[in-house]
Coordinates of C-alpha atoms in Angstrom, one line a residue:
X150 CA -32.4 -16.2 -2.4
X151 CA -29.6 -14.6 -4.4
X152 CA -31.0 -11.2 -3.9
X153 CA -31.4 -11.8 -0.1
X154 CA -27.8 -13.0 0.0
X155 CA -26.4 -9.9 -1.7
X156 CA -28.6 -7.7 0.4
X157 CA -27.2 -9.4 3.5
X158 CA -23.7 -8.8 2.3
X159 CA -24.4 -5.1 1.8
X160 CA -26.0 -4.7 5.3
X161 CA -23.1 -6.6 6.9
X162 CA -20.5 -4.5 5.1
X163 CA -22.3 -1.3 6.1
X164 CA -22.2 -2.3 9.8
X165 CA -18.5 -3.2 9.5
X166 CA -17.7 0.2 7.9
X167 CA -19.7 2.1 10.6
X168 CA -17.9 0.2 13.4
X169 CA -14.5 0.9 11.8
X170 CA -15.3 4.6 11.6
X171 CA -16.2 4.7 15.2
X172 CA -13.3 2.7 16.7
X173 CA -10.4 3.2 14.4
X174 CA -10.4 6.9 13.3
X175 CA -7.2 7.4 15.4
X176 CA -5.4 4.8 13.4
X177 CA -5.5 6.2 9.8
X178 CA -3.6 3.4 8.1
X179 CA -5.6 0.5 9.7
X180 CA -8.7 2.5 9.1
X181 CA -8.0 3.0 5.4
X182 CA -7.1 -0.6 5.0
X183 CA -10.2 -2.0 6.6
X184 CA -12.6 0.4 4.9
X185 CA -11.2 -0.4 1.5
X186 CA -11.2 -4.1 2.3
X187 CA -14.8 -4.1 3.4
X188 CA -16.0 -2.0 0.5
X189 CA -14.1 -4.1 -2.1
X190 CA -15.4 -7.3 -0.5
X191 CA -19.0 -6.1 -1.0
X192 CA -18.5 -5.5 -4.7
X193 CA -16.6 -8.7 -5.3
X194 CA -19.0 -10.9 -3.4
X195 CA -22.1 -9.4 -5.0
X196 CA -20.6 -9.6 -8.5
X197 CA -19.6 -13.2 -7.9
X198 CA -23.3 -13.9 -7.2
X199 CA -24.5 -11.8 -10.1
X200 CA -22.2 -13.8 -12.4
X201 CA -24.4 -16.8 -11.7
X202 CA -27.6 -15.0 -12.7
X203 CA -26.4 -14.1 -16.2
X204 CA -28.5 -16.8 -17.8
X205 CA -31.7 -16.0 -16.0
X206 CA -34.5 -15.2 -18.4
X207 CA -35.2 -12.9 -20.0
X208 CA -31.6 -12.5 -21.2
X209 CA -29.8 -10.1 -21.1
X210 CA -32.4 -7.8 -19.5
X211 CA -32.4 -9.4 -16.1
X212 CA -28.6 -9.4 -15.8
X213 CA -28.4 -5.8 -17.0
X214 CA -31.1 -4.6 -14.7
X215 CA -29.4 -6.3 -11.7
X216 CA -26.1 -4.8 -12.8
X217 CA -27.5 -1.3 -12.9
X218 CA -29.4 -1.7 -9.6
X219 CA -26.5 -3.1 -7.6
X220 CA -24.1 -0.6 -9.1
X221 CA -26.3 2.2 -7.8
X222 CA -26.5 0.5 -4.4
X223 CA -22.7 0.2 -4.3
X224 CA -22.3 3.9 -5.2
X225 CA -24.7 4.9 -2.4
X226 CA -23.3 2.7 0.3
X227 CA -19.6 2.8 -0.5
X228 CA -18.9 6.5 -0.8
X229 CA -15.2 7.4 -0.3
X230 CA -13.9 4.0 -1.4
X231 CA -12.4 3.3 -4.8
X232 CA -12.6 -0.6 -4.7
X233 CA -10.4 -0.6 -7.8
X234 CA -6.6 -0.7 -8.0
X235 CA -6.8 1.5 -11.1
X236 CA -8.8 4.1 -9.3
X237 CA -6.2 4.1 -6.5
X238 CA -3.3 4.5 -8.9
X239 CA -4.6 7.9 -10.2
X240 CA -4.1 10.0 -7.0
X241 CA -0.8 8.2 -6.4
X242 CA 0.4 9.1 -9.9
X243 CA -0.8 12.6 -9.5
X244 CA 0.8 13.1 -6.1
X245 CA -2.4 13.4 -4.1
X246 CA -1.8 10.1 -2.2
X247 CA 1.4 8.7 -0.9
X248 CA 2.9 5.6 -2.4
X249 CA 2.7 3.8 0.9
X250 CA -1.0 4.6 1.3
X251 CA -1.7 3.6 -2.3
X252 CA 0.0 0.3 -1.8
X253 CA -1.9 -0.3 1.4
X254 CA -5.3 0.3 -0.3
X255 CA -4.4 -1.9 -3.3
X256 CA -3.3 -4.7 -0.9
X257 CA -6.7 -4.3 0.9
X258 CA -8.5 -4.6 -2.4
X259 CA -6.8 -7.9 -3.4
X260 CA -7.2 -9.3 0.1
X261 CA -10.9 -8.5 -0.2
X262 CA -11.0 -10.2 -3.6
X263 CA -9.6 -13.4 -2.2
X264 CA -11.9 -13.3 0.9
X265 CA -15.0 -12.6 -1.2
X266 CA -14.1 -15.6 -3.5
X267 CA -13.6 -17.9 -0.5
X268 CA -16.8 -16.7 1.1
X269 CA -18.9 -17.1 -2.0
X270 CA -17.5 -20.6 -2.7
X271 CA -18.5 -21.6 0.8
X272 CA -22.0 -20.2 0.3
X273 CA -22.3 -22.0 -3.1
X274 CA -21.1 -25.3 -1.5
X275 CA -24.3 -25.1 0.7
X276 CA -26.4 -25.1 -2.5
X277 CA -29.1 -22.9 -0.9
X278 CA -30.4 -21.6 -4.2
X279 CA -30.8 -23.1 -7.6
X280 CA -28.1 -21.0 -9.3
X281 CA -25.6 -22.4 -6.8
X282 CA -26.0 -26.0 -8.0
X283 CA -22.8 -27.0 -9.8
X284 CA -21.3 -23.5 -9.5
X285 CA -18.1 -25.0 -7.9
X286 CA -17.6 -27.5 -10.7
X287 CA -17.2 -24.9 -13.5
X288 CA -13.5 -24.3 -13.0
X289 CA -12.2 -21.6 -15.3
X290 CA -15.3 -20.3 -16.9
X291 CA -13.4 -18.0 -19.1
X292 CA -14.9 -14.6 -19.9
X293 CA -12.5 -14.0 -22.7
X294 CA -14.4 -14.9 -25.9
X295 CA -12.1 -13.1 -28.4
X296 CA -8.4 -12.9 -29.2
X297 CA -6.0 -11.7 -26.5
X298 CA -5.1 -8.6 -28.5
X299 CA -8.8 -7.6 -29.0
X300 CA -9.5 -8.4 -25.3
X301 CA -6.5 -6.2 -24.2
X302 CA -7.8 -3.3 -26.3
X303 CA -11.3 -3.6 -25.1
X304 CA -10.4 -3.6 -21.4
X305 CA -8.0 -0.7 -22.0
X306 CA -10.6 1.3 -23.8
X307 CA -13.3 0.6 -21.2
X308 CA -10.9 1.5 -18.4
X309 CA -10.2 4.9 -20.1
X310 CA -13.9 5.6 -20.8
X311 CA -14.9 4.7 -17.2
X312 CA -12.2 6.7 -15.5
X313 CA -12.8 9.7 -17.7
X314 CA -16.5 9.6 -16.9
X315 CA -15.7 9.4 -13.2
X316 CA -13.5 12.5 -13.4
X317 CA -16.0 14.4 -15.5
X318 CA -18.8 13.5 -13.1
X319 CA -17.1 14.9 -10.0
X320 CA -18.9 18.2 -10.5
X321 CA -22.3 16.5 -10.8
X322 CA -24.7 16.3 -7.8
X323 CA -23.9 13.0 -6.0
X324 CA -27.5 11.8 -6.1
X325 CA -27.4 12.0 -9.9
X326 CA -23.7 11.0 -10.3
X327 CA -24.3 7.5 -9.0
X328 CA -27.0 6.9 -11.6
X329 CA -24.8 8.2 -14.4
X330 CA -21.9 6.0 -13.4
X331 CA -24.2 3.0 -13.0
X332 CA -25.7 3.6 -16.4
X333 CA -22.3 3.8 -18.0
X334 CA -21.1 0.6 -16.4
X335 CA -24.3 -1.2 -17.5
X336 CA -23.8 0.1 -21.1
X337 CA -20.1 -1.1 -21.0
X338 CA -21.2 -4.5 -19.7
X339 CA -23.8 -4.7 -22.5
X340 CA -21.3 -3.7 -25.2
X341 CA -18.4 -5.9 -24.1
X342 CA -19.6 -8.4 -21.5
X343 CA -19.9 -11.2 -24.1
X344 CA -16.3 -10.6 -25.2
X345 CA -14.2 -9.9 -22.1
X346 CA -16.8 -9.7 -19.3
X347 CA -16.2 -5.9 -19.3
X348 CA -14.5 -6.0 -15.8
X349 CA -11.9 -3.2 -16.0
X350 CA -11.0 -3.8 -12.3
X351 CA -8.0 -6.0 -11.6
X352 CA -9.1 -7.0 -8.1
X353 CA -12.6 -7.9 -9.2
X354 CA -11.2 -9.8 -12.2
X355 CA -9.1 -11.9 -9.9
X356 CA -12.0 -12.6 -7.5
X357 CA -14.3 -13.6 -10.4
X358 CA -11.8 -15.7 -12.4
X359 CA -8.9 -16.8 -10.2
X360 CA -8.9 -20.2 -11.8
X361 CA -8.3 -18.7 -15.2
X362 CA -5.3 -16.7 -13.8
X363 CA -3.8 -20.0 -12.5
X364 CA -4.3 -21.7 -15.9
X365 CA -3.3 -18.8 -18.2
X366 CA -1.5 -16.3 -15.9
X367 CA 0.3 -14.3 -18.6
X368 CA -2.6 -13.7 -20.9
X369 CA -5.1 -13.0 -18.1
X370 CA -2.7 -10.6 -16.3
X371 CA -2.1 -8.7 -19.5
X372 CA -5.8 -8.3 -20.3
X373 CA -7.3 -7.9 -16.8
X374 CA -4.4 -6.3 -14.8
X375 CA -2.1 -4.5 -17.2
X376 CA -4.7 -3.2 -19.7
X377 CA -6.9 -1.4 -17.2
X378 CA -3.9 -0.1 -15.3
X379 CA -2.4 1.2 -18.5
X380 CA -5.7 2.9 -19.2
X381 CA -5.4 4.8 -16.0
X382 CA -2.0 6.2 -17.0
X383 CA -3.3 7.3 -20.4
X384 CA -6.0 9.5 -18.8
X385 CA -3.7 12.7 -18.5
X386 CA -2.9 12.4 -22.2
X387 CA -6.6 12.1 -23.2
X388 CA -7.8 15.1 -21.1

């Protein structure tokens, strides 16, 4: 049921993206906002569902296999979208994208994060699948299982590694690039998922753990917003 749900989200987002391309090409700002919003919605909704499958046996093989598979699927179906505020900051910082357009895309990403969370909570409330039972009663299921300093450093490091890999992979054939990026994300999740969740995406972090941001805003904003964003600004000094 979870796999069917996530597949349905992917199909629906694909249809919305196609319709947006056909009807709104002449309105570049609205087009950019909607495409980024639909794409980020897909990633946030699917990852919310995947987070419920982390304890499915055999652990952690099932969760890692699903992470790899859906990351490949996202890469193939969401070409042209960053779905990550950190990825949007890079061209803005480098002058390739205007500040207004960058802010518009980041706004779209956070709107999608909120919409995806609300949508998934509605689906979970229907309790159509076993993993959904009791999902809404968990509150802040904190992914941070280490000190704030260590969590900050982990998310910062993972953000730098991920963004460097994306830049280096630009010259790789797209059909191979998506698998390389998916493999890297799976490895990072395996390495740090039990410590911070290995999210390195501010919009996705908010969609997954909004309750934790309400309860401990300062620490969570430092680890899941500031750290990955800072990693983006360190990229030019690493290259």
